């Protein structure tokens, strides 16, 4: 059965859309106009001219792969596997694991002649990307040029953490997955008959899941939605654009999902959706690509929880307290540096509005809060730390009325300046001479290197702009009256 037959079996009408491989020519060197063809995998294309808000295609519930649908497959080994995978305290984690089991079983069936309820999903498995065609950093080889060029972007640390987490999870779930077999029998441990559930197959399933899954409950809360997370054949071929030609809608009455146009579209135009307002680091990490001049790009740091007067064990306690404060305030312990905006594009209202204006929009409200909590002296903010029901408004009032606010902000600019300088140095030290790697490598590596080059260029731009701005703010605040008086008193 071909993939089109699979779709037809489920009543999917392809009158207005077609799918085929998508390619894009991207410029590498502006000086000599060298370009490379980017393989974007499958793409969706308009089959005829489409008008605004026109229904393009509807995918019925029977054509969706969710935890609920996978659990209905009549495969004895899968039934045992799902029972062993049960994770009642975290339904999203359970849904993901069940879908991974479905992907692993169906992919194994695509390589065999065995019969099973999962066999109908084999055509879908055959159009999904193979392990060696996935561009996400988790798939980069150790010691490769691609991996070295991730240094200084933060993606290298995320990759290492992700691989460690997946290896631990695979070891934990290995027994559960051992029930999966195309024949519906428990796998025997024999050299002549190795398990099809290898770590590589698990990596493949995880990468396919995260790059394609859609959360239906992010769009609708409905009694018809037995599951939140869904693999959606055909719609998951749609590539990303910041100016998409279409968007998806979930019908809560029957849990189907449909694509609609966002504007008039000419025949044969590639149809994109938006994957969300994501920076290049996230696009690369999850989907394996980056966008030049990404307006949502940012550089992310872990919260630099430091204490002005703490040492040794006290530092660990202080860090724990500050992380608790951030959690109470509803902010993640992350600092995001974004592309700067002109003053007209920056909100100016309130205490944080003034600070956002001072930083030209490089820091958003959450990042400013995280930085202030990270560097504050706990002895001056006892009520902030001891409050059992800490509200964001209360914290802002405490910060805005703090007598040594300028001193606190000087710490913020100084710590940020150090972080930015360190990250710039990492980028500089990991730079490939004249990007020779991109010119010499071919195929998949060449494509990966171009995406990394775009990532690095974006980070350089953000960091250099932040370095200059933080340096100026540090110099300005160090001359403020309250700061000079404080530093003089501390020096006596």
Short mmCIF file of C-alpha atoms in Angstrom, two decimals:
data_model
loop_
_atom_site.label_atom_id
_atom_site.label_comp_id
_atom_site.label_asym_id
_atom_site.label_seq_id
_atom_site.Cartn_x
_atom_site.Cartn_y
_atom_site.Cartn_z
CA UNK A 1 0.00 0.00 0.00
CA UNK A 2 1.30 3.47 -0.90
CA UNK A 3 0.91 6.51 1.37
CA UNK A 4 -1.78 7.98 -0.92
CA UNK A 5 -3.71 4.71 -0.60
CA UNK A 6 -3.34 4.92 3.20
CA UNK A 7 -4.84 8.42 3.16
CA UNK A 8 -7.64 7.38 0.78
CA UNK A 9 -8.52 4.46 3.05
CA UNK A 10 -9.21 6.97 5.81
CA UNK A 11 -11.22 9.28 3.57
CA UNK A 12 -8.62 12.03 3.18
CA UNK A 13 -9.46 14.17 0.13
CA UNK A 14 -6.37 15.45 -1.72
CA UNK A 15 -8.28 17.59 -4.21
CA UNK A 16 -6.64 20.86 -3.09
CA UNK A 17 -3.22 19.70 -1.95
CA UNK A 18 -0.35 17.57 -3.16
CA UNK A 19 2.87 16.49 -1.47
CA UNK A 20 6.36 15.94 -2.82
CA UNK A 21 9.96 16.68 -1.79
CA UNK A 22 10.69 20.33 -1.08
CA UNK A 23 13.99 22.02 -1.88
CA UNK A 24 15.32 25.50 -1.36
CA UNK A 25 18.45 27.23 -2.67
CA UNK A 26 20.21 29.19 0.07
CA UNK A 27 23.12 31.55 -0.35
CA UNK A 28 26.32 30.58 1.49
CA UNK A 29 28.82 33.27 0.58
CA UNK A 30 27.54 36.72 -0.36
CA UNK A 31 30.94 37.53 -1.94
CA UNK A 32 30.84 34.87 -4.61
CA UNK A 33 27.12 33.97 -4.46
CA UNK A 34 27.91 30.33 -3.74
CA UNK A 35 24.70 28.49 -2.93
CA UNK A 36 23.58 25.09 -1.77
CA UNK A 37 20.30 23.24 -2.23
CA UNK A 38 18.58 22.61 1.08
CA UNK A 39 16.56 19.41 1.32
CA UNK A 40 13.48 20.32 3.37
CA UNK A 41 12.02 16.82 3.24
CA UNK A 42 8.43 16.45 2.12
CA UNK A 43 6.33 19.56 1.59
CA UNK A 44 2.71 20.42 0.89
CA UNK A 45 1.79 22.33 -2.28
CA UNK A 46 -1.39 23.97 -3.55
CA UNK A 47 -3.22 21.87 -6.12
CA UNK A 48 -4.95 24.72 -7.91
CA UNK A 49 -5.53 28.30 -6.81
CA UNK A 50 -6.86 28.66 -3.27
CA UNK A 51 -8.85 31.49 -1.73
CA UNK A 52 -8.51 32.95 1.76
CA UNK A 53 -9.82 30.75 4.60
CA UNK A 54 -10.49 27.85 2.24
CA UNK A 55 -10.49 24.33 3.61
CA UNK A 56 -7.45 22.59 2.13
CA UNK A 57 -7.67 19.14 3.68
CA UNK A 58 -9.30 17.40 6.64
CA UNK A 59 -7.64 14.56 8.55
CA UNK A 60 -10.24 12.41 10.32
CA UNK A 61 -9.66 10.82 13.78
CA UNK A 62 -9.08 7.38 12.24
CA UNK A 63 -5.96 8.75 10.49
CA UNK A 64 -4.36 10.11 13.68
CA UNK A 65 -1.74 8.31 15.76
CA UNK A 66 -2.32 9.01 19.44
CA UNK A 67 -1.88 7.07 22.66
CA UNK A 68 -5.58 6.18 22.54
CA UNK A 69 -5.43 4.91 18.94
CA UNK A 70 -2.17 2.97 19.44
CA UNK A 71 -3.70 1.27 22.50
CA UNK A 72 -6.42 -0.15 20.24
CA UNK A 73 -3.98 -2.05 18.01
CA UNK A 74 -4.49 -5.78 18.52
CA UNK A 75 -0.89 -6.78 19.03
CA UNK A 76 -0.27 -8.94 22.14
CA UNK A 77 3.26 -7.65 22.62
CA UNK A 78 2.10 -4.04 22.31
CA UNK A 79 -0.62 -4.59 24.93
CA UNK A 80 2.02 -5.85 27.38
CA UNK A 81 4.35 -3.02 26.46
CA UNK A 82 1.73 -0.32 27.08
CA UNK A 83 0.83 -1.80 30.44
CA UNK A 84 4.50 -1.80 31.43
CA UNK A 85 4.92 1.78 30.22
CA UNK A 86 2.03 3.14 32.29
CA UNK A 87 2.87 6.49 33.86
CA UNK A 88 -0.31 7.60 35.61
CA UNK A 89 1.21 10.58 37.44
CA UNK A 90 2.19 12.25 34.14
CA UNK A 91 -0.28 11.74 31.31
CA UNK A 92 1.75 13.63 28.70
CA UNK A 93 4.78 11.47 29.45
CA UNK A 94 2.58 8.37 29.18
CA UNK A 95 1.08 9.52 25.87
CA UNK A 96 4.53 10.16 24.43
CA UNK A 97 5.82 6.73 25.47
CA UNK A 98 2.83 4.93 23.99
CA UNK A 99 3.23 6.81 20.69
CA UNK A 100 6.95 5.95 20.71
CA UNK A 101 5.99 2.30 21.16
CA UNK A 102 3.61 2.61 18.20
CA UNK A 103 6.28 4.21 16.02
CA UNK A 104 8.84 1.58 16.97
CA UNK A 105 6.46 -1.32 16.30
CA UNK A 106 5.17 0.09 13.01
CA UNK A 107 8.70 0.86 11.80
CA UNK A 108 9.72 -2.72 12.61
CA UNK A 109 6.72 -3.98 10.65
CA UNK A 110 7.80 -1.88 7.67
CA UNK A 111 10.93 -4.05 7.54
CA UNK A 112 9.09 -7.39 7.81
CA UNK A 113 6.28 -9.32 6.16
CA UNK A 114 4.36 -9.95 9.38
CA UNK A 115 0.69 -9.10 9.82
CA UNK A 116 -0.72 -6.89 12.58
CA UNK A 117 -3.20 -4.06 13.15
CA UNK A 118 -0.17 -1.77 13.00
CA UNK A 119 0.55 -2.87 9.42
CA UNK A 120 -1.80 -0.19 8.07
CA UNK A 121 0.67 2.40 9.41
CA UNK A 122 3.58 0.98 7.40
CA UNK A 123 3.04 3.38 4.43
CA UNK A 124 3.32 6.29 6.87
CA UNK A 125 6.52 4.84 8.34
CA UNK A 126 8.04 4.63 4.85
CA UNK A 127 7.56 8.35 4.16
CA UNK A 128 8.99 9.46 7.52
CA UNK A 129 12.66 10.54 7.56
CA UNK A 130 15.19 7.79 8.22
CA UNK A 131 17.64 7.96 11.12
CA UNK A 132 20.52 9.13 8.92
CA UNK A 133 18.45 11.90 7.31
CA UNK A 134 17.44 13.61 10.55
CA UNK A 135 19.31 16.89 11.04
CA UNK A 136 18.80 17.49 14.76
CA UNK A 137 21.98 17.89 16.87
CA UNK A 138 21.26 14.72 18.85
CA UNK A 139 22.21 12.89 15.65
CA UNK A 140 25.57 14.65 15.22
CA UNK A 141 28.57 12.35 15.58
CA UNK A 142 30.96 12.85 18.48
CA UNK A 143 34.03 14.79 17.40
CA UNK A 144 32.38 16.06 14.22
CA UNK A 145 32.84 19.56 12.85
CA UNK A 146 29.11 20.18 13.29
CA UNK A 147 29.35 19.42 17.01
CA UNK A 148 32.44 21.58 17.49
CA UNK A 149 30.72 24.53 15.83
CA UNK A 150 27.83 24.26 18.32
CA UNK A 151 30.22 25.35 21.08
CA UNK A 152 29.21 28.75 22.41
CA UNK A 153 25.60 28.46 21.21
CA UNK A 154 24.24 26.59 24.23
CA UNK A 155 22.87 23.91 21.90
CA UNK A 156 25.89 21.70 22.60
CA UNK A 157 25.01 21.58 26.31
CA UNK A 158 21.34 20.91 25.50
CA UNK A 159 22.39 18.09 23.16
CA UNK A 160 24.56 16.45 25.83
CA UNK A 161 21.78 16.72 28.42
CA UNK A 162 19.20 15.32 25.97
CA UNK A 163 21.37 12.34 25.02
CA UNK A 164 22.04 11.52 28.68
CA UNK A 165 18.34 11.77 29.47
CA UNK A 166 17.36 9.57 26.52
CA UNK A 167 19.97 6.97 27.41
CA UNK A 168 18.64 6.81 30.99
CA UNK A 169 15.07 6.61 29.74
CA UNK A 170 15.92 3.88 27.23
CA UNK A 171 17.61 1.83 29.97
CA UNK A 172 14.52 2.30 32.13
CA UNK A 173 12.09 1.33 29.37
CA UNK A 174 14.16 -1.35 27.68
CA UNK A 175 12.26 -4.17 29.38
CA UNK A 176 8.89 -2.66 28.43
CA UNK A 177 10.00 -2.31 24.80
CA UNK A 178 11.22 -5.90 24.81
CA UNK A 179 7.58 -6.98 24.39
CA UNK A 180 7.40 -5.21 21.02
CA UNK A 181 7.82 -7.56 18.10
CA UNK A 182 6.32 -7.72 14.64
CA UNK A 183 5.10 -11.23 15.42
CA UNK A 184 3.35 -10.14 18.61
CA UNK A 185 5.62 -12.35 20.72
CA UNK A 186 8.08 -11.43 23.46
CA UNK A 187 11.52 -10.97 21.98
CA UNK A 188 14.02 -13.72 22.66
CA UNK A 189 17.53 -12.67 23.64
CA UNK A 190 19.63 -14.46 21.07
CA UNK A 191 22.59 -13.36 19.03
CA UNK A 192 20.87 -14.69 15.93
CA UNK A 193 17.70 -12.73 16.68
CA UNK A 194 18.63 -9.33 18.16
CA UNK A 195 15.97 -6.98 19.49
CA UNK A 196 14.67 -4.52 16.92
CA UNK A 197 14.34 -1.97 19.72
CA UNK A 198 17.87 -0.61 19.73
CA UNK A 199 18.89 2.74 21.18
CA UNK A 200 19.18 4.07 17.62
CA UNK A 201 15.59 3.09 16.88
CA UNK A 202 14.51 4.74 20.13
CA UNK A 203 16.43 7.91 19.13
CA UNK A 204 14.70 7.88 15.75
CA UNK A 205 11.24 7.53 17.31
CA UNK A 206 11.91 10.35 19.79
CA UNK A 207 13.21 12.69 17.06
CA UNK A 208 10.24 11.95 14.78
CA UNK A 209 7.83 12.47 17.67
CA UNK A 210 9.11 15.86 18.84
CA UNK A 211 9.54 17.27 15.34
CA UNK A 212 6.00 16.34 14.25
CA UNK A 213 3.66 15.96 17.23
CA UNK A 214 0.69 18.34 17.59
CA UNK A 215 -0.98 19.13 20.91
CA UNK A 216 -4.72 19.22 20.28
CA UNK A 217 -5.54 20.49 23.76
CA UNK A 218 -3.44 23.56 23.11
CA UNK A 219 -6.27 24.49 20.73
CA UNK A 220 -9.32 22.94 22.42
CA UNK A 221 -10.43 21.34 25.67
CA UNK A 222 -13.05 18.85 24.60
CA UNK A 223 -14.66 15.69 25.92
CA UNK A 224 -14.06 14.18 22.48
CA UNK A 225 -10.28 14.43 22.92
CA UNK A 226 -9.18 11.20 24.58
CA UNK A 227 -5.56 12.16 23.93
CA UNK A 228 -3.70 15.43 23.69
CA UNK A 229 -0.65 14.50 21.62
CA UNK A 230 -1.13 13.36 18.02
CA UNK A 231 0.96 12.38 15.04
CA UNK A 232 -0.90 13.76 12.02
CA UNK A 233 0.01 12.14 8.68
CA UNK A 234 0.18 14.58 5.75
CA UNK A 235 -0.14 17.73 7.88
CA UNK A 236 3.24 16.90 9.40
CA UNK A 237 4.76 17.32 5.91
CA UNK A 238 4.07 21.07 6.13
CA UNK A 239 7.28 23.10 6.48
CA UNK A 240 7.64 26.17 8.69
CA UNK A 241 7.37 29.82 7.73
CA UNK A 242 7.09 33.02 9.73
CA UNK A 243 4.48 34.10 7.15
CA UNK A 244 2.52 30.87 6.64
CA UNK A 245 -0.03 30.28 3.89
CA UNK A 246 -2.18 28.09 6.14
CA UNK A 247 -2.99 27.15 9.72
CA UNK A 248 -4.54 24.13 11.40
CA UNK A 249 -7.78 23.89 13.37
CA UNK A 250 -9.04 21.11 15.59
CA UNK A 251 -12.76 20.33 15.40
CA UNK A 252 -13.73 19.54 19.01
CA UNK A 253 -16.94 17.80 17.92
CA UNK A 254 -15.10 14.85 16.39
CA UNK A 255 -11.39 15.44 17.15
CA UNK A 256 -10.49 15.85 13.49
CA UNK A 257 -7.91 18.38 12.31
CA UNK A 258 -8.03 20.51 9.15
CA UNK A 259 -5.85 22.96 7.26
CA UNK A 260 -7.20 26.33 6.11
CA UNK A 261 -5.53 29.02 4.02
CA UNK A 262 -4.53 32.33 5.61
CA UNK A 263 -4.66 34.24 2.29
CA UNK A 264 -5.17 33.70 -1.44
CA UNK A 265 -2.62 31.19 -2.75
CA UNK A 266 -1.60 30.59 -6.41
CA UNK A 267 -1.41 27.11 -7.87
CA UNK A 268 1.70 25.02 -7.04
CA UNK A 269 2.74 27.34 -4.18
CA UNK A 270 4.35 25.55 -1.24
CA UNK A 271 1.99 25.67 1.73
CA UNK A 272 3.61 26.39 5.09
CA UNK A 273 2.35 26.47 8.65
CA UNK A 274 3.99 28.19 11.61
CA UNK A 275 5.76 26.04 14.19
CA UNK A 276 5.50 28.96 16.61
CA UNK A 277 7.64 31.96 17.54
CA UNK A 278 10.81 29.94 18.05
CA UNK A 279 14.47 31.05 18.15
CA UNK A 280 16.98 29.34 15.87
CA UNK A 281 18.43 27.30 18.74
CA UNK A 282 15.03 25.69 19.33
CA UNK A 283 14.31 25.21 15.63
CA UNK A 284 17.66 23.48 15.19
CA UNK A 285 17.35 21.38 18.34
CA UNK A 286 13.82 20.09 17.62
CA UNK A 287 13.40 20.35 13.86
CA UNK A 288 16.96 20.40 12.49
CA UNK A 289 16.96 23.75 10.64
CA UNK A 290 17.49 27.48 11.21
CA UNK A 291 16.14 30.66 9.59
CA UNK A 292 18.31 33.54 8.45
CA UNK A 293 17.30 36.85 10.12
CA UNK A 294 14.88 35.04 12.44
CA UNK A 295 12.91 37.82 14.16
CA UNK A 296 12.31 35.51 17.15
CA UNK A 297 15.96 34.61 17.61
CA UNK A 298 17.50 34.87 21.08
CA UNK A 299 20.45 33.70 23.17
CA UNK A 300 19.54 31.78 26.32
CA UNK A 301 21.46 31.57 29.60
CA UNK A 302 20.68 29.65 32.77
CA UNK A 303 19.80 31.96 35.66
CA UNK A 304 23.13 33.10 37.18
CA UNK A 305 22.03 32.68 40.80
CA UNK A 306 24.77 34.46 42.73
CA UNK A 307 24.96 36.00 46.19
CA UNK A 308 26.90 39.14 46.99
CA UNK A 309 28.23 37.86 50.30
CA UNK A 310 27.79 34.08 50.25
CA UNK A 311 30.48 31.42 50.14
CA UNK A 312 30.65 27.63 50.08
CA UNK A 313 27.58 25.81 51.39
CA UNK A 314 25.81 29.14 51.82
CA UNK A 315 25.94 29.65 48.06
CA UNK A 316 24.05 26.40 47.46
CA UNK A 317 21.38 27.36 49.98
CA UNK A 318 21.02 30.85 48.51
CA UNK A 319 20.76 29.44 44.99
CA UNK A 320 18.00 27.08 46.14
CA UNK A 321 16.08 29.93 47.77
CA UNK A 322 16.33 32.10 44.68
CA UNK A 323 15.17 29.28 42.41
CA UNK A 324 12.15 28.87 44.72
CA UNK A 325 11.40 32.61 44.44
CA UNK A 326 11.50 32.38 40.62
CA UNK A 327 9.13 29.43 40.70
CA UNK A 328 6.74 31.38 42.96
CA UNK A 329 6.86 34.30 40.52
CA UNK A 330 5.98 31.97 37.65
CA UNK A 331 9.20 32.56 35.69
CA UNK A 332 11.57 29.92 34.32
CA UNK A 333 15.18 30.22 35.57
CA UNK A 334 16.33 31.40 32.15
CA UNK A 335 17.59 34.68 30.74
CA UNK A 336 16.83 35.43 27.10
CA UNK A 337 18.72 38.05 25.15
CA UNK A 338 16.79 39.09 22.05
CA UNK A 339 17.45 41.29 19.07
CA UNK A 340 17.24 44.94 20.10
CA UNK A 341 14.34 47.16 19.08
CA UNK A 342 14.19 50.88 18.45
CA UNK A 343 12.58 52.89 21.25
CA UNK A 344 9.25 53.17 19.42
CA UNK A 345 8.94 49.38 19.45
CA UNK A 346 9.51 49.03 23.21
CA UNK A 347 6.80 49.11 25.88
CA UNK A 348 7.40 52.00 28.28
CA UNK A 349 4.74 51.59 31.00
CA UNK A 350 5.62 50.75 34.59
CA UNK A 351 8.82 49.86 36.39
CA UNK A 352 9.80 46.99 34.09
CA UNK A 353 8.75 49.01 31.05
CA UNK A 354 11.36 51.60 31.92
CA UNK A 355 14.05 48.92 32.22
CA UNK A 356 13.01 47.32 28.94
CA UNK A 357 13.33 50.73 27.35
CA UNK A 358 16.80 51.16 28.84
CA UNK A 359 17.87 47.80 27.40
CA UNK A 360 16.27 48.53 23.99
CA UNK A 361 14.06 45.46 24.35
CA UNK A 362 17.01 43.05 24.52
CA UNK A 363 15.60 41.75 27.83
CA UNK A 364 11.92 40.92 28.33
CA UNK A 365 10.04 41.22 31.64
CA UNK A 366 10.68 37.64 32.75
CA UNK A 367 14.40 37.86 32.01
CA UNK A 368 14.70 41.11 33.97
CA UNK A 369 12.92 39.54 36.94
CA UNK A 370 15.17 36.47 36.76
CA UNK A 371 18.28 38.65 36.70
CA UNK A 372 17.18 40.78 39.65
CA UNK A 373 16.33 37.72 41.74
CA UNK A 374 19.62 36.09 40.71
CA UNK A 375 21.83 38.91 42.00
CA UNK A 376 19.81 40.26 44.93
CA UNK A 377 21.13 40.28 48.49
CA UNK A 378 18.66 38.11 50.38
CA UNK A 379 19.15 40.07 53.60
CA UNK A 380 17.50 43.08 51.94
CA UNK A 381 14.53 41.09 50.62
CA UNK A 382 13.43 38.97 53.57
CA UNK A 383 9.73 39.57 52.87
CA UNK A 384 10.23 38.51 49.25
CA UNK A 385 11.84 35.25 50.31
CA UNK A 386 9.57 34.46 53.26
CA UNK A 387 6.25 35.18 51.52
CA UNK A 388 4.18 32.01 51.19
CA UNK A 389 1.93 33.39 48.45
CA UNK A 390 4.31 35.56 46.49
CA UNK A 391 2.65 37.56 43.72
CA UNK A 392 4.44 39.10 40.75
CA UNK A 393 2.96 42.54 41.51
CA UNK A 394 4.25 42.39 45.11
CA UNK A 395 7.75 41.51 43.92
CA UNK A 396 7.75 44.36 41.41
CA UNK A 397 6.64 46.79 44.12
CA UNK A 398 9.49 45.62 46.38
CA UNK A 399 12.06 46.02 43.62
CA UNK A 400 10.79 49.40 42.41
CA UNK A 401 10.79 50.88 45.95
CA UNK A 402 14.15 49.38 46.94
CA UNK A 403 16.46 52.15 48.17
CA UNK A 404 19.48 50.53 46.50
CA UNK A 405 17.76 49.73 43.21
CA UNK A 406 20.53 51.30 41.14
CA UNK A 407 23.09 49.15 42.97
CA UNK A 408 21.02 46.05 42.27
CA UNK A 409 20.74 46.95 38.59
CA UNK A 410 24.48 47.64 38.38
CA UNK A 411 24.96 44.03 39.53
CA UNK A 412 22.53 42.90 36.83
CA UNK A 413 24.41 44.72 34.05
CA UNK A 414 27.80 43.54 35.36
CA UNK A 415 26.81 39.86 35.62
CA UNK A 416 25.17 39.98 32.18
CA UNK A 417 28.28 41.62 30.72
CA UNK A 418 30.41 38.75 32.08
CA UNK A 419 28.01 36.13 30.71
CA UNK A 420 27.93 37.73 27.27
CA UNK A 421 31.69 38.13 27.14
CA UNK A 422 32.20 34.48 28.08
CA UNK A 423 29.74 33.29 25.42
CA UNK A 424 31.38 35.48 22.76
CA UNK A 425 34.74 33.99 23.64
CA UNK A 426 33.35 30.46 23.28
CA UNK A 427 31.99 31.31 19.86
CA UNK A 428 35.29 32.87 18.80
CA UNK A 429 37.38 29.91 19.98
CA UNK A 430 35.19 27.36 18.18
CA UNK A 431 35.07 29.21 14.86
CA UNK A 432 36.15 27.20 11.81
CA UNK A 433 38.80 29.14 9.82
CA UNK A 434 36.92 31.08 7.12
CA UNK A 435 34.11 28.52 7.40
CA UNK A 436 36.15 26.15 5.22
CA UNK A 437 34.04 23.28 6.50
CA UNK A 438 30.98 24.56 4.69
CA UNK A 439 32.90 24.87 1.44
CA UNK A 440 34.53 21.44 1.61
CA UNK A 441 31.95 19.13 3.14
CA UNK A 442 29.16 17.66 1.04
CA UNK A 443 25.66 16.24 1.41
CA UNK A 444 24.06 16.15 4.84
CA UNK A 445 27.10 17.63 6.59
CA UNK A 446 27.14 20.62 4.25
CA UNK A 447 23.47 21.27 4.97
CA UNK A 448 23.95 20.95 8.72
CA UNK A 449 26.91 23.32 8.61
CA UNK A 450 24.88 25.97 6.85
CA UNK A 451 22.16 25.79 9.50
CA UNK A 452 24.80 26.07 12.23
CA UNK A 453 26.41 29.01 10.43
CA UNK A 454 23.06 30.84 10.46
CA UNK A 455 22.67 30.03 14.17
CA UNK A 456 26.13 31.34 15.02
CA UNK A 457 25.72 34.52 12.97
CA UNK A 458 22.47 35.29 14.77
CA UNK A 459 24.05 34.71 18.17
CA UNK A 460 27.07 36.87 17.31
CA UNK A 461 24.77 39.72 16.33
CA UNK A 462 22.69 39.51 19.51
CA UNK A 463 25.71 39.08 21.80
CA UNK A 464 27.80 41.89 20.32
CA UNK A 465 24.84 44.25 20.58
CA UNK A 466 24.22 43.15 24.18
CA UNK A 467 27.91 43.48 25.06
CA UNK A 468 28.00 47.10 23.94
CA UNK A 469 24.72 47.94 25.66
CA UNK A 470 25.60 46.25 28.98
CA UNK A 471 28.99 47.96 28.96
CA UNK A 472 27.31 51.34 28.51
CA UNK A 473 24.77 50.63 31.25
CA UNK A 474 27.49 49.43 33.62
CA UNK A 475 29.46 52.64 33.03
CA UNK A 476 26.37 54.83 33.45
CA UNK A 477 25.08 53.16 36.63
CA UNK A 478 28.51 53.12 38.29
CA UNK A 479 28.39 56.94 38.21
CA UNK A 480 24.92 57.30 39.72
CA UNK A 481 24.77 59.09 43.06
CA UNK A 482 23.28 56.20 45.08
CA UNK A 483 25.80 53.76 43.62
CA UNK A 484 28.81 56.02 44.28
CA UNK A 485 27.67 56.59 47.87
CA UNK A 486 27.11 52.84 48.41
CA UNK A 487 30.48 51.86 46.97
CA UNK A 488 32.21 54.54 49.03
CA UNK A 489 30.59 53.28 52.24
CA UNK A 490 31.45 49.68 51.38
CA UNK A 491 35.05 50.71 50.82
CA UNK A 492 35.41 52.34 54.23
#
